[in-house]
Amino acid sequence: MLSNSGHSVTLRAAFAGALLVAGYAVVSCDDAGGTTAANGQVTIVYEDDAIKPENRQAAAVIRKSRVLEQLADWVNETVALPHDMGVKVTDKVPPGVTDAVTQPDGRTIYVPPAFLTQVEGALKDVVKAVKRPALFPSAQYNVDDLTALSTQFIFGHEMGHALQRQLLLANLGLEEDAADGFASFYTINEVGPGPSLAAALLFDEIARKEGKLTLEGLSSDHPVTQQRVFNFLCYLEGSDQKKYYEPLVGAGYLPKTRAPLCPQAWAMLDYGWWTQLKPHFSEAFRNQGDKTQENAHDQLIAARKAFEKELDKLRSEQ
Ligand SMILES: [Zn+2]
């Protein structure tokens, strides 16, 4: 069993770590009013002097991929932030930080290279032991590309936290679910299937390393790791069933019991994030953003109608 290795314990701690951060968010978001002058910028800083030698390789992979800069650019173009947001790739982190975290005010995100090295380590095991899903391009089924793509998804998760906290977005569910949702929303719309698939492979490996479910895991503010894998796949499948049904459901990665719910789940998520961001669109993006939000609204209604048509059949098959 791999579940007792020091490596896996650290990873588990890493992915559960945001629990602490989330708890403080309530206290510190009182200054994120929607009417303040809004021209905050996201900047990515690689603190080269504060990256430990053993983590330089993983940090270089992420730097070369530009996945952090891509999302920073997207937010800068799309959203009028009330405050600047600094994304620091550094091993010089606040006490107790071992994974990617967002500070309670949503103004700083830490991406510790030590964490990237851990992600890379888990993905080395994936490449060695897990058969490549046919949907995932063979040219990218290597440690570097998987590390970059899964970090793109994980950074999407942290950006979800940062946006929720800076913009004081109203949550109707757990913040961690919304953060995962933003990662799916952003990467599926703007990048493609790669980040969702790489994150699913990574989290599936983490779940294997975690082993048996514990009270700590079940009581986390994050969904259970294996559940997150299926959530990532469900949103992807639901975003384009014609394209993804066979390679995800037909090939057995996403169960047939879950799949019928996914188009509507995706449409709700897509409409939800566009609607949450709408009051905060930048001047430059507003026209396009409003149209995109209206389109997402229509897509949600269409998805619901399609689901209603199938519902009797689906229920009677269960
Ligand atoms: Zn989180």
Short mmCIF file of C-alpha atoms and ligand atoms in Angstrom, two decimals:
data_model
loop_
_atom_site.label_atom_id
_atom_site.label_comp_id
_atom_site.label_asym_id
_atom_site.label_seq_id
_atom_site.Cartn_x
_atom_site.Cartn_y
_atom_site.Cartn_z
CA MET A 1 0.00 0.00 0.00
CA LEU A 2 1.18 3.47 -0.84
CA SER A 3 -1.12 5.13 1.63
CA ASN A 4 1.34 5.27 4.49
CA SER A 5 4.23 6.90 2.67
CA GLY A 6 5.34 10.30 3.88
CA HIS A 7 4.70 11.57 0.40
CA SER A 8 1.01 10.71 0.48
CA VAL A 9 0.51 12.13 3.95
CA THR A 10 1.95 15.42 2.79
CA LEU A 11 -0.26 15.43 -0.28
CA ARG A 12 -3.32 14.68 1.77
CA ALA A 13 -2.44 17.49 4.14
CA ALA A 14 -1.84 19.66 1.13
CA PHE A 15 -5.26 19.19 -0.39
CA ALA A 16 -7.05 19.46 2.95
CA GLY A 17 -5.07 22.52 3.99
CA ALA A 18 -7.40 25.11 2.52
CA LEU A 19 -9.85 24.25 5.29
CA LEU A 20 -8.05 26.63 7.59
CA VAL A 21 -7.99 29.39 5.05
CA ALA A 22 -11.69 29.09 4.28
CA GLY A 23 -12.53 29.48 7.94
CA TYR A 24 -10.97 32.91 8.08
CA ALA A 25 -12.64 34.22 4.94
CA VAL A 26 -15.77 35.37 6.72
CA VAL A 27 -13.86 37.70 8.97
CA SER A 28 -11.94 39.51 6.33
CA CYS A 29 -14.17 40.13 3.34
CA ASP A 30 -16.02 43.10 4.79
CA ASP A 31 -14.10 45.54 2.63
CA ALA A 32 -14.90 43.93 -0.71
CA GLY A 33 -17.80 46.18 -1.65
CA GLY A 34 -19.02 46.08 -5.26
CA THR A 35 -18.95 49.83 -5.73
CA THR A 36 -15.29 50.60 -5.00
CA ALA A 37 -13.06 51.85 -7.81
CA ALA A 38 -12.16 48.61 -9.51
CA ASN A 39 -8.94 48.29 -11.43
CA GLY A 40 -7.03 45.65 -9.53
CA GLN A 41 -4.56 43.58 -11.55
CA VAL A 42 -3.44 39.99 -11.18
CA THR A 43 0.33 39.61 -11.35
CA ILE A 44 2.41 36.43 -11.32
CA VAL A 45 5.77 36.62 -9.58
CA TYR A 46 8.36 33.83 -9.57
CA GLU A 47 10.51 34.56 -6.53
CA ASP A 48 13.61 32.85 -7.90
CA ASP A 49 15.74 33.51 -4.81
CA ALA A 50 13.10 31.85 -2.63
CA ILE A 51 12.70 28.66 -4.69
CA LYS A 52 14.59 25.76 -3.11
CA PRO A 53 17.00 23.91 -5.43
CA GLU A 54 15.03 20.66 -5.20
CA ASN A 55 11.88 22.43 -6.45
CA ARG A 56 13.41 24.43 -9.29
CA GLN A 57 12.68 21.80 -11.89
CA ALA A 58 8.92 21.68 -11.17
CA ALA A 59 8.76 25.48 -10.97
CA ALA A 60 10.51 25.73 -14.35
CA VAL A 61 7.91 23.40 -15.90
CA ILE A 62 5.09 25.66 -14.74
CA ARG A 63 6.90 28.83 -15.73
CA LYS A 64 7.55 27.53 -19.25
CA SER A 65 3.93 26.40 -19.64
CA ARG A 66 2.63 29.91 -18.78
CA VAL A 67 -0.54 28.39 -17.29
CA LEU A 68 -0.53 30.88 -14.41
CA GLU A 69 -0.10 33.86 -16.74
CA GLN A 70 -2.94 32.63 -18.99
CA LEU A 71 -5.48 32.76 -16.18
CA ALA A 72 -4.07 36.05 -14.86
CA ASP A 73 -4.57 37.55 -18.34
CA TRP A 74 -8.10 36.19 -18.55
CA VAL A 75 -9.10 37.68 -15.20
CA ASN A 76 -7.41 41.01 -16.04
CA GLU A 77 -9.36 41.23 -19.30
CA THR A 78 -12.68 40.04 -17.94
CA VAL A 79 -13.08 41.20 -14.35
CA ALA A 80 -12.75 44.60 -12.66
CA LEU A 81 -11.11 43.58 -9.39
CA PRO A 82 -11.43 45.89 -6.38
CA HIS A 83 -7.83 45.13 -5.36
CA ASP A 84 -4.59 43.91 -6.87
CA MET A 85 -3.95 40.18 -6.62
CA GLY A 86 -0.40 38.88 -6.26
CA VAL A 87 0.33 35.29 -7.21
CA LYS A 88 3.61 34.24 -5.64
CA VAL A 89 5.54 31.18 -6.76
CA THR A 90 7.79 30.89 -3.74
CA ASP A 91 8.92 28.50 -1.05
CA LYS A 92 8.88 31.43 1.38
CA VAL A 93 5.32 30.91 2.60
CA PRO A 94 3.38 31.75 5.78
CA PRO A 95 3.73 29.21 8.63
CA GLY A 96 2.04 25.90 7.95
CA VAL A 97 1.42 26.47 4.24
CA THR A 98 2.30 23.34 2.25
CA ASP A 99 0.01 23.60 -0.77
CA ALA A 100 -1.43 26.22 -3.11
CA VAL A 101 -3.49 28.56 -0.92
CA THR A 102 -5.43 31.79 -1.21
CA GLN A 103 -5.26 34.30 1.61
CA PRO A 104 -8.55 35.28 3.31
CA ASP A 105 -8.77 38.67 1.56
CA GLY A 106 -8.28 37.12 -1.90
CA ARG A 107 -5.36 39.44 -2.61
CA THR A 108 -2.53 36.90 -2.42
CA ILE A 109 -2.26 33.36 -3.77
CA TYR A 110 0.76 31.25 -2.84
CA VAL A 111 1.87 28.53 -5.23
CA PRO A 112 4.75 26.85 -3.38
CA PRO A 113 7.21 25.07 -5.67
CA ALA A 114 7.47 22.38 -2.97
CA PHE A 115 3.82 21.64 -3.69
CA LEU A 116 4.48 21.54 -7.45
CA THR A 117 7.22 18.98 -6.79
CA GLN A 118 4.71 16.84 -4.88
CA VAL A 119 2.20 17.07 -7.72
CA GLU A 120 4.94 16.09 -10.13
CA GLY A 121 5.85 13.10 -7.94
CA ALA A 122 2.26 11.83 -7.92
CA LEU A 123 2.04 12.25 -11.69
CA LYS A 124 5.26 10.26 -12.18
CA ASP A 125 3.38 7.38 -10.57
CA VAL A 126 0.39 8.00 -12.85
CA VAL A 127 2.49 7.86 -16.02
CA LYS A 128 4.17 4.67 -14.79
CA ALA A 129 1.11 2.78 -13.58
CA VAL A 130 -2.08 4.18 -15.12
CA LYS A 131 -3.14 3.36 -18.67
CA ARG A 132 -3.66 6.53 -20.68
CA PRO A 133 -7.34 7.30 -21.27
CA ALA A 134 -7.87 7.35 -25.05
CA LEU A 135 -9.31 10.87 -24.79
CA PHE A 136 -6.03 12.22 -23.41
CA PRO A 137 -3.48 12.96 -26.18
CA SER A 138 -0.50 10.58 -26.14
CA ALA A 139 1.85 13.49 -26.88
CA GLN A 140 0.86 15.06 -23.54
CA TYR A 141 0.86 11.90 -21.45
CA ASN A 142 4.16 12.74 -19.80
CA VAL A 143 5.06 14.13 -16.37
CA ASP A 144 5.77 17.71 -17.49
CA ASP A 145 2.56 18.22 -19.47
CA LEU A 146 0.40 16.51 -16.84
CA THR A 147 2.00 18.69 -14.15
CA ALA A 148 1.31 21.86 -16.14
CA LEU A 149 -2.28 20.89 -16.98
CA SER A 150 -3.21 19.79 -13.48
CA THR A 151 -1.59 22.93 -12.04
CA GLN A 152 -3.71 24.94 -14.47
CA PHE A 153 -6.78 23.32 -12.90
CA ILE A 154 -5.50 23.74 -9.31
CA PHE A 155 -4.68 27.40 -9.96
CA GLY A 156 -8.22 27.74 -11.32
CA HIS A 157 -9.44 26.42 -7.97
CA GLU A 158 -7.38 29.03 -6.08
CA MET A 159 -8.55 31.78 -8.43
CA GLY A 160 -12.12 30.68 -7.66
CA HIS A 161 -11.40 31.32 -3.97
CA ALA A 162 -9.72 34.65 -4.71
CA LEU A 163 -12.65 35.89 -6.83
CA GLN A 164 -15.19 34.76 -4.25
CA ARG A 165 -13.31 36.59 -1.51
CA GLN A 166 -12.38 39.81 -3.34
CA LEU A 167 -15.80 40.18 -4.96
CA LEU A 168 -17.68 38.86 -1.91
CA LEU A 169 -19.71 36.53 -4.11
CA ALA A 170 -22.81 34.96 -2.62
CA ASN A 171 -22.37 31.22 -2.14
CA LEU A 172 -25.30 28.82 -2.02
CA GLY A 173 -23.06 25.86 -1.31
CA LEU A 174 -19.63 25.17 0.14
CA GLU A 175 -16.84 27.50 -0.93
CA GLU A 176 -14.62 24.56 -1.87
CA ASP A 177 -17.23 23.25 -4.31
CA ALA A 178 -17.49 26.70 -5.87
CA ALA A 179 -13.69 26.86 -6.17
CA ASP A 180 -13.60 23.49 -7.95
CA GLY A 181 -16.48 24.74 -10.09
CA PHE A 182 -14.54 27.83 -11.16
CA ALA A 183 -11.61 25.61 -12.18
CA SER A 184 -13.97 23.61 -14.42
CA PHE A 185 -15.77 26.71 -15.71
CA TYR A 186 -12.57 28.51 -16.67
CA THR A 187 -10.58 25.59 -18.08
CA ILE A 188 -13.43 23.97 -20.05
CA ASN A 189 -14.44 27.29 -21.63
CA GLU A 190 -11.00 28.76 -22.20
CA VAL A 191 -8.52 25.89 -22.46
CA GLY A 192 -10.22 22.61 -23.38
CA PRO A 193 -10.49 19.16 -21.79
CA GLY A 194 -6.79 18.80 -20.80
CA PRO A 195 -6.84 20.40 -17.33
CA SER A 196 -9.99 18.53 -16.20
CA LEU A 197 -8.56 15.22 -17.38
CA ALA A 198 -5.11 15.83 -15.87
CA ALA A 199 -6.71 16.90 -12.56
CA ALA A 200 -8.91 13.79 -12.60
CA LEU A 201 -5.83 11.59 -13.12
CA LEU A 202 -3.97 13.42 -10.32
CA PHE A 203 -6.80 13.32 -7.80
CA ASP A 204 -7.53 9.68 -8.61
CA GLU A 205 -3.88 8.95 -7.75
CA ILE A 206 -4.12 11.03 -4.56
CA ALA A 207 -7.26 9.12 -3.55
CA ARG A 208 -5.39 5.85 -4.09
CA LYS A 209 -2.51 7.09 -1.93
CA GLU A 210 -4.93 8.27 0.77
CA GLY A 211 -6.33 4.76 1.04
CA LYS A 212 -9.29 4.21 3.31
CA LEU A 213 -11.67 7.06 4.01
CA THR A 214 -11.07 8.63 7.39
CA LEU A 215 -13.21 10.77 9.65
CA GLU A 216 -10.90 13.66 8.79
CA GLY A 217 -11.48 13.11 5.07
CA LEU A 218 -15.24 12.77 5.41
CA SER A 219 -15.53 15.87 7.57
CA SER A 220 -13.33 18.05 5.35
CA ASP A 221 -14.81 21.17 3.77
CA HIS A 222 -13.61 19.64 0.48
CA PRO A 223 -15.63 16.84 -1.08
CA VAL A 224 -14.01 13.42 -0.66
CA THR A 225 -11.12 13.20 -3.13
CA GLN A 226 -12.60 10.45 -5.30
CA GLN A 227 -15.85 12.41 -5.51
CA ARG A 228 -13.95 15.40 -6.87
CA VAL A 229 -12.60 13.19 -9.68
CA PHE A 230 -16.15 12.37 -10.78
CA ASN A 231 -17.24 16.00 -10.43
CA PHE A 232 -14.41 17.12 -12.74
CA LEU A 233 -15.38 14.46 -15.30
CA CYS A 234 -19.11 15.19 -14.99
CA TYR A 235 -18.72 18.88 -15.84
CA LEU A 236 -16.48 18.04 -18.77
CA GLU A 237 -18.86 15.39 -20.10
CA GLY A 238 -21.84 17.67 -19.60
CA SER A 239 -20.18 20.53 -21.47
CA ASP A 240 -20.40 18.56 -24.74
CA GLN A 241 -22.07 15.18 -24.52
CA LYS A 242 -21.71 14.47 -28.23
CA LYS A 243 -17.96 14.77 -27.91
CA TYR A 244 -17.35 13.27 -24.46
CA TYR A 245 -20.04 10.62 -23.83
CA GLU A 246 -18.21 7.77 -25.54
CA PRO A 247 -14.68 8.48 -24.29
CA LEU A 248 -15.80 9.19 -20.70
CA VAL A 249 -19.02 7.23 -20.11
CA GLY A 250 -18.70 4.59 -22.83
CA ALA A 251 -15.10 3.90 -21.80
CA GLY A 252 -16.16 3.52 -18.16
CA TYR A 253 -14.56 6.54 -16.51
CA LEU A 254 -17.84 8.23 -15.55
CA PRO A 255 -20.68 5.94 -14.39
CA LYS A 256 -23.89 5.79 -16.45
CA THR A 257 -25.87 6.63 -13.31
CA ARG A 258 -24.18 10.04 -13.04
CA ALA A 259 -23.90 10.98 -16.69
CA PRO A 260 -27.54 12.00 -17.38
CA LEU A 261 -27.24 14.75 -14.74
CA CYS A 262 -24.10 16.27 -16.21
CA PRO A 263 -25.37 18.47 -19.07
CA GLN A 264 -27.69 20.31 -16.72
CA ALA A 265 -25.00 20.47 -14.00
CA TRP A 266 -22.58 22.03 -16.48
CA ALA A 267 -25.22 24.48 -17.76
CA MET A 268 -25.99 25.53 -14.16
CA LEU A 269 -22.30 26.02 -13.40
CA ASP A 270 -21.63 27.97 -16.59
CA TYR A 271 -24.69 30.20 -16.09
CA GLY A 272 -23.85 30.52 -12.39
CA TRP A 273 -20.32 31.82 -12.88
CA TRP A 274 -21.21 34.16 -15.74
CA THR A 275 -24.05 35.54 -13.62
CA GLN A 276 -21.84 35.94 -10.54
CA LEU A 277 -19.16 37.73 -12.55
CA LYS A 278 -21.60 39.92 -14.55
CA PRO A 279 -21.77 42.83 -12.05
CA HIS A 280 -17.96 42.82 -11.99
CA PHE A 281 -17.20 42.67 -15.74
CA SER A 282 -14.52 45.12 -16.90
CA GLU A 283 -15.63 47.94 -19.18
CA ALA A 284 -13.80 46.34 -22.10
CA PHE A 285 -15.49 42.95 -21.60
CA ARG A 286 -19.01 44.06 -20.64
CA ASN A 287 -20.73 43.77 -24.05
CA GLN A 288 -19.25 40.40 -24.82
CA GLY A 289 -19.75 39.24 -21.24
CA ASP A 290 -23.42 40.22 -21.16
CA LYS A 291 -24.05 38.30 -24.38
CA THR A 292 -22.17 35.28 -23.08
CA GLN A 293 -24.20 35.34 -19.86
CA GLU A 294 -27.50 35.54 -21.81
CA ASN A 295 -26.38 32.65 -23.97
CA ALA A 296 -25.54 30.61 -20.86
CA HIS A 297 -29.04 31.38 -19.57
CA ASP A 298 -30.58 30.01 -22.79
CA GLN A 299 -28.33 26.96 -22.64
CA LEU A 300 -29.49 26.23 -19.10
CA ILE A 301 -33.15 26.32 -20.15
CA ALA A 302 -32.39 24.09 -23.13
CA ALA A 303 -30.49 21.63 -20.91
CA ARG A 304 -33.36 21.51 -18.44
CA LYS A 305 -35.92 20.85 -21.19
CA ALA A 306 -33.77 18.08 -22.63
CA PHE A 307 -33.43 16.56 -19.16
CA GLU A 308 -37.19 16.74 -18.53
CA LYS A 309 -37.84 14.82 -21.74
CA GLU A 310 -35.61 11.96 -20.59
CA LEU A 311 -36.60 11.95 -16.94
CA ASP A 312 -39.36 9.31 -16.92
CA LYS A 313 -37.16 6.95 -18.91
CA LEU A 314 -34.15 7.56 -16.64
CA ARG A 315 -36.11 7.07 -13.43
CA SER A 316 -37.71 3.86 -14.65
CA GLU A 317 -34.32 2.46 -15.65
CA GLN A 318 -32.88 2.89 -12.14
ZN ZN B 1 -9.78 25.34 -1.84
#
